[in-house]
Coordinates of C-alpha atoms and ligand atoms in Angstrom, one line a residue:
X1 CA -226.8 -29.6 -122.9
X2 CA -223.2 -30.9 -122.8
X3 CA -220.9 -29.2 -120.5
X4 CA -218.6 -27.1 -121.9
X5 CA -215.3 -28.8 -122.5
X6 CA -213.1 -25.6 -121.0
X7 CA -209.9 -27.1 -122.0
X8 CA -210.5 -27.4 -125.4
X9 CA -211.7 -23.7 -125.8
X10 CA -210.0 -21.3 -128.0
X11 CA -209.6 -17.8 -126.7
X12 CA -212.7 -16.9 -128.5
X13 CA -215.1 -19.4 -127.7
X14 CA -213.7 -19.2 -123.7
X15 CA -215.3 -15.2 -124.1
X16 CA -218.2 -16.2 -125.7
X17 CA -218.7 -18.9 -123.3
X18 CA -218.2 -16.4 -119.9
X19 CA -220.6 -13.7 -121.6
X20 CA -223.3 -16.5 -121.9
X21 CA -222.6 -17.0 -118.1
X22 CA -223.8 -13.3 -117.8
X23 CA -220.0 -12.0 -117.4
X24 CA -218.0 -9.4 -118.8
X25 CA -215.6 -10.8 -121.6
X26 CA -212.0 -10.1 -120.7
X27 CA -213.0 -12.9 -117.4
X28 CA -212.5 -15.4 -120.6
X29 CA -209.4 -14.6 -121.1
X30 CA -208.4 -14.5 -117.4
X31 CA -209.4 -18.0 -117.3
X32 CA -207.8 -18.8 -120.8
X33 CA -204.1 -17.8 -119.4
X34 CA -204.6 -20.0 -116.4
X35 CA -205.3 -23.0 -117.8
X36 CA -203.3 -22.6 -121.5
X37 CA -200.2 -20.3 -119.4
X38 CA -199.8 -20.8 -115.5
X39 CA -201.0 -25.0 -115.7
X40 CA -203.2 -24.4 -112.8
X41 CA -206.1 -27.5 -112.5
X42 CA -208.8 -26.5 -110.6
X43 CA -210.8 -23.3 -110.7
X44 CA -210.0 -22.7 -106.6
X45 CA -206.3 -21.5 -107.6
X46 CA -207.6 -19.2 -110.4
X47 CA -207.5 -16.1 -107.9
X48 CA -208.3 -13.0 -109.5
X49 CA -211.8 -14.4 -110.1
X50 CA -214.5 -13.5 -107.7
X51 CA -215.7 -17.0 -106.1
X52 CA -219.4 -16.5 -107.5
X53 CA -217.8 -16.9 -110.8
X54 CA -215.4 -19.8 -110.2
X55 CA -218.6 -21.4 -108.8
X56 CA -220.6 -21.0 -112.1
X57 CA -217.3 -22.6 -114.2
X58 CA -217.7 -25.5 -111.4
X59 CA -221.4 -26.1 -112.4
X60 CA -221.0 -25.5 -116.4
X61 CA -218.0 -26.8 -117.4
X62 CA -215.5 -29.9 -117.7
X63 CA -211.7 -29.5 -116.2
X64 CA -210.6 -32.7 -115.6
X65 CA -207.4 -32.9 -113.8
X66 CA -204.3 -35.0 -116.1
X67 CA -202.6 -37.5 -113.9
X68 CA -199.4 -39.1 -114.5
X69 CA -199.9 -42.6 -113.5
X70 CA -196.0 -43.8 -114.0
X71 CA -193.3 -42.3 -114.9
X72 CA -190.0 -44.3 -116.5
X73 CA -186.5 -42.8 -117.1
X74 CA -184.3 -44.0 -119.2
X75 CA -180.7 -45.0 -117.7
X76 CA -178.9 -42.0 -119.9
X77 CA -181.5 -39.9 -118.4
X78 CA -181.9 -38.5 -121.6
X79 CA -185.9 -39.5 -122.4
X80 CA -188.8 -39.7 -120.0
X81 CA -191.9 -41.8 -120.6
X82 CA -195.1 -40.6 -118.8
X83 CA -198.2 -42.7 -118.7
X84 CA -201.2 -40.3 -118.2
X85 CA -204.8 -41.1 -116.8
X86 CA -207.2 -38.6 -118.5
X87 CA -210.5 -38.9 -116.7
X88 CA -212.6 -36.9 -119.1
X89 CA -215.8 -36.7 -117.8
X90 CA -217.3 -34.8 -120.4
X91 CA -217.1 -37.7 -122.6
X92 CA -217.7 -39.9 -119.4
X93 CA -214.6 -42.5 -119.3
X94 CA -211.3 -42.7 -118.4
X95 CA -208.4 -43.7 -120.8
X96 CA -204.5 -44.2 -121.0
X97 CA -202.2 -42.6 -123.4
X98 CA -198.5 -42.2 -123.0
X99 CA -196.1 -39.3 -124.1
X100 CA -192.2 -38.9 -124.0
X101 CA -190.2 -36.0 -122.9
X102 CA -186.6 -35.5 -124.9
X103 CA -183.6 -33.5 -123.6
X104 CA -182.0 -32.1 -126.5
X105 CA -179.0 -30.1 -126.9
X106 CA -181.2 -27.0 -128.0
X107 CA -184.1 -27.7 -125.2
X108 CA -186.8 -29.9 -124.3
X109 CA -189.4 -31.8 -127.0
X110 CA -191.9 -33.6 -126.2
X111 CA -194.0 -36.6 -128.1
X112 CA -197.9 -36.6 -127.4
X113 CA -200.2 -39.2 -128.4
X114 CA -203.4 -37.5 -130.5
X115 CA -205.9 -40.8 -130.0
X116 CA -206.0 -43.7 -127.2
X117 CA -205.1 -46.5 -129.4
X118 CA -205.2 -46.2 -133.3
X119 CA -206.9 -47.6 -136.0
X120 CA -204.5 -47.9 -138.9
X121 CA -203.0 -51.0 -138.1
X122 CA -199.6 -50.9 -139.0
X123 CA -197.5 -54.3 -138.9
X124 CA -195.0 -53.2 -137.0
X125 CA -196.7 -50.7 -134.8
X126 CA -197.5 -51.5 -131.0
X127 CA -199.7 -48.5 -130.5
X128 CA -202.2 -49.4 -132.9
X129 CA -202.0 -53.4 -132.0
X130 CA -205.7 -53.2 -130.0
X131 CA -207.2 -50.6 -132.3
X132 CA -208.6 -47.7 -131.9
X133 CA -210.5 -46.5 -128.0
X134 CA -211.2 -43.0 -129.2
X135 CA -210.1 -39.9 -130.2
X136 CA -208.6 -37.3 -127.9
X137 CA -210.1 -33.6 -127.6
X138 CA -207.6 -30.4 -128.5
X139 CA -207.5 -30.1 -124.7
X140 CA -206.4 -33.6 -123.3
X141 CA -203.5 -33.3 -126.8
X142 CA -202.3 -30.0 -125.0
X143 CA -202.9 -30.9 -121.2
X144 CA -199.7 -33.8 -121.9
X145 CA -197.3 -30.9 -122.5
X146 CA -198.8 -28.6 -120.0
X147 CA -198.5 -31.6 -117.4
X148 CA -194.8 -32.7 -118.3
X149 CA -193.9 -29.5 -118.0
X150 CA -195.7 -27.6 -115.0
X151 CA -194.3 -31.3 -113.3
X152 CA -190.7 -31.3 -114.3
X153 CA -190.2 -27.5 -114.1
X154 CA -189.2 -26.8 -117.7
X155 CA -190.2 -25.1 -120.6
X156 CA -190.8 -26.9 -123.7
X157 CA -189.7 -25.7 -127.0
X158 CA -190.6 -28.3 -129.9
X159 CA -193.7 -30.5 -130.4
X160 CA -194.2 -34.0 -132.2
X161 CA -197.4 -35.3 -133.1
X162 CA -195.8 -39.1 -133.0
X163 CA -197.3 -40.9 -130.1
X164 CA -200.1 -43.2 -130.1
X165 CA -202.4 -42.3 -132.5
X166 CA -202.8 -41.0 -136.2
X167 CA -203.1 -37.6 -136.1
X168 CA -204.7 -37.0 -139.4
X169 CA -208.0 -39.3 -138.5
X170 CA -208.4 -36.8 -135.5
X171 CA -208.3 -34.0 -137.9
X172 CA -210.5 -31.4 -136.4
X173 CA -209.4 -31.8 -132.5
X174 CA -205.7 -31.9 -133.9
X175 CA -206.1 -28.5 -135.5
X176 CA -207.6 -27.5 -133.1
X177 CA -204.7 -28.4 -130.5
X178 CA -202.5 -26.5 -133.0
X179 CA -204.2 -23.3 -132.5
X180 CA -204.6 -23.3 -129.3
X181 CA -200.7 -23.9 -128.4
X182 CA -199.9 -21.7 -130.9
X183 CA -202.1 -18.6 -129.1
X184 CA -199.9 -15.9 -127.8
X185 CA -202.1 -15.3 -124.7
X186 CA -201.7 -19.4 -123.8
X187 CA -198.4 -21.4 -124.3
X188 CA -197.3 -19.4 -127.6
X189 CA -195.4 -22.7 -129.3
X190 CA -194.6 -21.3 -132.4
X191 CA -196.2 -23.8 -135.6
X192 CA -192.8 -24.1 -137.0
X193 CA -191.9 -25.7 -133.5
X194 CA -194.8 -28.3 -134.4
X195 CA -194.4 -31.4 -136.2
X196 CA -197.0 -33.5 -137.6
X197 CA -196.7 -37.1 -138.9
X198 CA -198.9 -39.3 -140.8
X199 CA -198.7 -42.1 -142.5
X200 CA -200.5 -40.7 -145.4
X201 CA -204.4 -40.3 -145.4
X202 CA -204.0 -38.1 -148.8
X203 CA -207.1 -36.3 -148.6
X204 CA -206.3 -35.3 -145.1
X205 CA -203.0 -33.8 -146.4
X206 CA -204.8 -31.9 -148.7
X207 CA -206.9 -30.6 -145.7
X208 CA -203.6 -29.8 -143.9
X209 CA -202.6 -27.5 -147.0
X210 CA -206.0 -25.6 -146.7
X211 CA -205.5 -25.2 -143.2
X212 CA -202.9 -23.3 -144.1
X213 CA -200.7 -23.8 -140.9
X214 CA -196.8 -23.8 -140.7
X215 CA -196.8 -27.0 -138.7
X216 CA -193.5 -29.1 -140.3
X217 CA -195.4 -32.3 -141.6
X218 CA -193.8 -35.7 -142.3
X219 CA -195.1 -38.3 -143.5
X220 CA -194.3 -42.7 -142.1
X221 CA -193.3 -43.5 -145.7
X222 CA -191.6 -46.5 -145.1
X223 CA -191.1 -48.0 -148.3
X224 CA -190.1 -47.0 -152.1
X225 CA -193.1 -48.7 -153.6
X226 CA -196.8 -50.3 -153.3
X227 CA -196.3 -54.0 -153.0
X228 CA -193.8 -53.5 -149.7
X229 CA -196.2 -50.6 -148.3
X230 CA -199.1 -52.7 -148.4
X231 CA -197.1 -55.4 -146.9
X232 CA -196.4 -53.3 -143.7
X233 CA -199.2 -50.6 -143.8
X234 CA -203.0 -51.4 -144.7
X235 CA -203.6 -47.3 -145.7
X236 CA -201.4 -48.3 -148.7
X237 CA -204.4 -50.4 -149.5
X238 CA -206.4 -47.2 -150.0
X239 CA -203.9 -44.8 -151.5
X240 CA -201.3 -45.6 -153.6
X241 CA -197.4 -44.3 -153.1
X242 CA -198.2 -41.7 -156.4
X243 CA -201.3 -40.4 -154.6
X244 CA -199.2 -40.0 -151.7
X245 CA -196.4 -38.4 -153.1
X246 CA -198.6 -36.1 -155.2
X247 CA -199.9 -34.5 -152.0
X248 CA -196.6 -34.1 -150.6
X249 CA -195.5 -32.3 -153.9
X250 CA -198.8 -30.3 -153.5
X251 CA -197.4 -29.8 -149.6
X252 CA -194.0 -28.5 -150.6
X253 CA -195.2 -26.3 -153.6
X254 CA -195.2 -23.1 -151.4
X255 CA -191.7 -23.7 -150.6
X256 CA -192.1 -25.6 -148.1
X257 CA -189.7 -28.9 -147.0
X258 CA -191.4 -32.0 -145.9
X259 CA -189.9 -35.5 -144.3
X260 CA -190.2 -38.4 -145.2
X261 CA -189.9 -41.4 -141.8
X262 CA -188.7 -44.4 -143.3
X263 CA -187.5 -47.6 -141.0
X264 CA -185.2 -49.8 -141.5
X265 CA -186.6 -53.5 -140.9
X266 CA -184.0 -56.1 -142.1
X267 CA -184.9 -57.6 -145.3
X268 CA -187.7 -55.9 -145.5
X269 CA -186.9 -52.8 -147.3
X270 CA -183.4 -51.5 -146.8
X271 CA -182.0 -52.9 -149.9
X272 CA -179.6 -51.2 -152.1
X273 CA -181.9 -52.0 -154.5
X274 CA -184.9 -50.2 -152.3
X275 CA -182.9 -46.9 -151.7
X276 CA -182.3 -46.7 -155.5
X277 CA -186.0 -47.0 -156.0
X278 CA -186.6 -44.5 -153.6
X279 CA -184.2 -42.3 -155.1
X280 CA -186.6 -42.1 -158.1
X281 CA -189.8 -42.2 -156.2
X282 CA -188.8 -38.5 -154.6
X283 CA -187.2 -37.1 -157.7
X284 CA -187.7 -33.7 -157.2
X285 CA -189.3 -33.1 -153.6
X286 CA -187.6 -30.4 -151.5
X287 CA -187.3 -32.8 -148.2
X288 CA -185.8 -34.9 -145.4
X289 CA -185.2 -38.4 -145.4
X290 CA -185.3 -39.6 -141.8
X291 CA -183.9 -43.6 -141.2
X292 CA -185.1 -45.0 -138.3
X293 CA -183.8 -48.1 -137.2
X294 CA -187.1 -50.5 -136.3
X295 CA -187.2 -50.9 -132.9
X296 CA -188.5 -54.7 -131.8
X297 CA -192.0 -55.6 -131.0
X298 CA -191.9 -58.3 -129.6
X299 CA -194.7 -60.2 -131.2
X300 CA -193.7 -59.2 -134.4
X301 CA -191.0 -61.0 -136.2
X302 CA -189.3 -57.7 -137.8
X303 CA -185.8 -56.4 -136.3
X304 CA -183.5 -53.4 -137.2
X305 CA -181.3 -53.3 -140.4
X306 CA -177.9 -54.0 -139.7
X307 CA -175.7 -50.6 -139.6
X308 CA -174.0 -51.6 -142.5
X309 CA -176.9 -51.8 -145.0
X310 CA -178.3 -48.5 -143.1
X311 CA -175.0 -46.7 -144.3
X312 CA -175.4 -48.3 -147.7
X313 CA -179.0 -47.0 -147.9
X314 CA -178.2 -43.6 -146.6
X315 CA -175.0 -43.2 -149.0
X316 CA -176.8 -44.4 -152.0
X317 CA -179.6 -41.4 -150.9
X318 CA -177.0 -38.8 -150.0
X319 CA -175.5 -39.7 -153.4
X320 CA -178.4 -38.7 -155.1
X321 CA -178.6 -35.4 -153.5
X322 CA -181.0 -36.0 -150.7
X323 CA -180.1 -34.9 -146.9
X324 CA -180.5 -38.0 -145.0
X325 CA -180.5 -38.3 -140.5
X326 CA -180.3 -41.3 -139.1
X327 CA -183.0 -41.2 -136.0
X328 CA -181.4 -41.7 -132.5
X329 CA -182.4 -44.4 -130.4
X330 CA -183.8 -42.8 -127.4
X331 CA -185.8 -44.6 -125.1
X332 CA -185.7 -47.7 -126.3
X333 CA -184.4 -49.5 -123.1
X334 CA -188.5 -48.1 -121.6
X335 CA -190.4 -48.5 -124.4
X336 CA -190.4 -45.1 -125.6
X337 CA -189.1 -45.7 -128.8
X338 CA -190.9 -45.1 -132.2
X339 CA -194.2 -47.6 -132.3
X340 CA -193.7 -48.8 -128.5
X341 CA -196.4 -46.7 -127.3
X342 CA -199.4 -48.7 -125.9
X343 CA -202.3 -48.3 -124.1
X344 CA -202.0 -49.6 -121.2
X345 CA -205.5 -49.4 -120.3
X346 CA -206.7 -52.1 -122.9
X347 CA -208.8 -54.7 -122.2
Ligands
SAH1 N1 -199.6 -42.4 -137.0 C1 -198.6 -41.4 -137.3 C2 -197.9 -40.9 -136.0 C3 -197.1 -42.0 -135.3 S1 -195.5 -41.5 -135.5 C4 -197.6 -41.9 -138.3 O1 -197.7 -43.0 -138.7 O2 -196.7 -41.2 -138.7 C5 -194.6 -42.8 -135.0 C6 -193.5 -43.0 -135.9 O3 -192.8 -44.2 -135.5 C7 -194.0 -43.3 -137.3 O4 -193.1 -42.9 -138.3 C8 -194.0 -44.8 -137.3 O5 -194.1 -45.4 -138.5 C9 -192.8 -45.1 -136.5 N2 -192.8 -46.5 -136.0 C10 -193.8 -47.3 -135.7 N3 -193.4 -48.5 -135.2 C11 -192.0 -48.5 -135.3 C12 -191.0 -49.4 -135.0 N4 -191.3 -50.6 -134.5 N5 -189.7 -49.0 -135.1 C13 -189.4 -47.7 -135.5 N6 -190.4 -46.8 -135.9 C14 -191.6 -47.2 -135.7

C-alpha cells in the first residue's frame, strides 16, 4: 500500500486517515492545523500528540521537508526568487521548482509553480523549454507558500498559479491545492485571493466552471487570432481562439470578470493593426486586458515591444472600452520574470 501523502490531505481524508490508525477523529484535525496553520515539518514538534501516535504518522505516512536551495533578491528588494528542493519520497525522487515572493503595496503575493517543468511548449517560454518532469501533488503546490512564508516571517495575502507549469494539465492536484488553502482550519486564503492562469486547455476551463470555485482565472492569450497563436503557442494547434473565447464567455456568464495575459514581443503581435483585431475578438467579455512586456530568453530571438507601440496598443484597447494594466517588471534583473522560471534540476 502507498503511504499516505499527509500533506496533500484535506481535513476530511486527514480524520479518516487517523481513525483507520485506530484514533479518535478530532487527532486529524490537530495534525491538519500543524502542518496547513503553524508550518511545522516534522511530527516531533507536533506537541499535543501523545508520542505513540506521532510514531504511527512516522511509519504510515509521507512528510517530506521543503528546502530552499537558493534564494535571489532583486536589487529594489521588491521580488524574491526561491528555488525549492522537494524530496518527495512518496513518489520516490527529488525535483526543482522555483517560486517568487512579491511585496506589494496591499501585502505579500506569491507565484508557485503547479508542475516541475511543463509540457505545452510555448516559443517564448523558458519553463517549459526541457518539457515536462512531472506533476506536483496539492501538498508540495501549498508547502511553497507555507515555506516562503514560515521563512520570511510574513503572511501572505494573494496567490498566482503562474510559475512553472500549466496548471490546467494538473487539474485534479490543482484543485485540490485550492481547497485545501482555502480551509478555514488551515491557511484560510480566501479563492477570490487565488488566481489561476492557463493558456487555454478549453475543456479544462469548462471543468474549472463545474468546479464551481471563485478562483480569478486568466487566461495566456497572447495574440488576436489563429495564425499568430499557433506561431507562439502549439495548444492553439488543438483549440482554436473561438473555442477559447467561447469558454471564457461560458466563464464570465455568472457575472464573473476574467483576464486576458497578452505579451508584447516586437513585431510579433503588438501592431495597431493586432489591437484592433483584438478589439473585435473580445467584443463583449466582461474582462481585463493585462500587457506584459516579453521579457528576453535568451535563446529565443523575441524582445519586448517598444513603449511606444505598447501605448498605442493599450490606447487603441482603452478606446474601445476595455480596462487595460500594463504588467510591472519585477524580477527581471533574477530571472523571476514571467516565463524565466526553469528547472534547474534538468538533465
Ligand atoms: N501555463 C500557464 C501558467 C504560466 S503563467 C499559462 O500559460 O498561463 C506565466 C505567464 O507568463 C503566462 O501568461 C505566460 O504566457 C507568460 N510568459 C511566458 N514567457 C514569457 C516571456 N518571455 N515574457 C513575458 N511573459 C511570459
Amino acid at each position: 500500500m502507498d503511504k499516505f501523502d499527509i500533506r496533500s490531505a484535506t481535513l476530511d481524508e486527514l480524520c479518516d486517515f487517523v481513525e483507520s490508525l485506530g484514533e479518535k477523529r478530532y487527532r486529524g484535525q490537530q495534525v491538519f492545523e500543524w502542518i496547513n496553520q503553524k508550518f511545522v515539518e516534522n511530527f516531533d514538534e507536533m506537541t499535543n500528540l501523545p508520542a505513540a501516535f506521532r510514531e504511527k504518522l512516522m511509519i504510515h505516512t509521507v512528510f517530506f521537508a521543503p528546502k530552499i536551495v537558493e534564494k535571489q533578491i532583486s536589487k529594489d528588494n521588491s521580488t524574491k526568487k526561491f528555488l525549492f528542493e522537494l524530496q518527495n519520497y512518496g513518489i520516490m525522487d527529488s525535483v526543482q521548482v522555483e517560486a517568487v515572493l512579491m511585496a506589494y503595496r496591499h501585502g505579500f503575493s506569491v507565484c508557485l509553480s503547479t508542475q516541475a517543468g511543463c509540457r505545452m511548449g510555448c516559443d517564448f517560454c523558458a519553463s517549459g523549454a526541457h518539457g515536462l518532469v512531472r506533476n506536483l501533488t496539492a501538498g508540495e503546490i501549498a508547502a511553497q507558500i507555507y515555506k516562503i512564508s514560515h521563512s520570511e516571517g510574513i503572511g501572505i495575502s494573494n496567490v498566482v498559479l503562474m510559475g512553472m507549469g500549466e496548471p490546467l494539465d494538473n487539474f485534479d492536484n490543482v484543485v485540490k491545492f485550492i481547497r485545501l488553502v482555502n480551509h478555514a482550519k488551515g491557511l484560510n486564503l480566501g479563492q477570490r485571493n487565488i488566481t489561476l492562469s492557463t493558456c487555454g486547455l478549453v475543456p479544462r476551463i469548462f471543468d474549472i466552471i463545474r468546479e464551481n470555485l471563485q478562483i480569478g482565472l486568466a487566461i495566456s492569450l497572447h495574440a488576436p487570432n489563429d495564425q499568430i497563436r499557433r506561431r507562439l503557442m502549439p495548444i492553439a494547434r488543438k483549440y482554436s481562439l473561438d473555442e477559447l473565447l467561447a469558454a471564457c464567455r461560458e466563464y464570465v456568464r455568472g457575472g464573473r470578470r476574467i483576464t486576458f495575459e497578452y505579451i508584447m514581443i516586437d513585431g510579433v503581435n503588438d501592431s495597431a493593426g493586432n489591437a484592433r483585431e483584438l478589439c473585435k475578438k473580445l467584443a463583449g467579455i466582461n474582462c481585463h486586458i493585462n500587457l506584459i512586456p516579453a521579457n528576453n530568453i535568451p535563446e529565443k530571438g523575441y524582445t519586448k515591444s517598444k513603449p511606444r507601440a505598447i501605448a498605442i496598443f493599450s490606447n487603441i484597447l482603452e478606446n474601445s472600452g476595455f480596462t487595460v494594466t500594463l504588467r510591472r517588471e519585477l524580477g527581471s534583473d533574477i530571472s523571476a520574470a514571467c516565463g524565466q522560471l526553469r528547472n534547474s534540476n534538468r538533465a
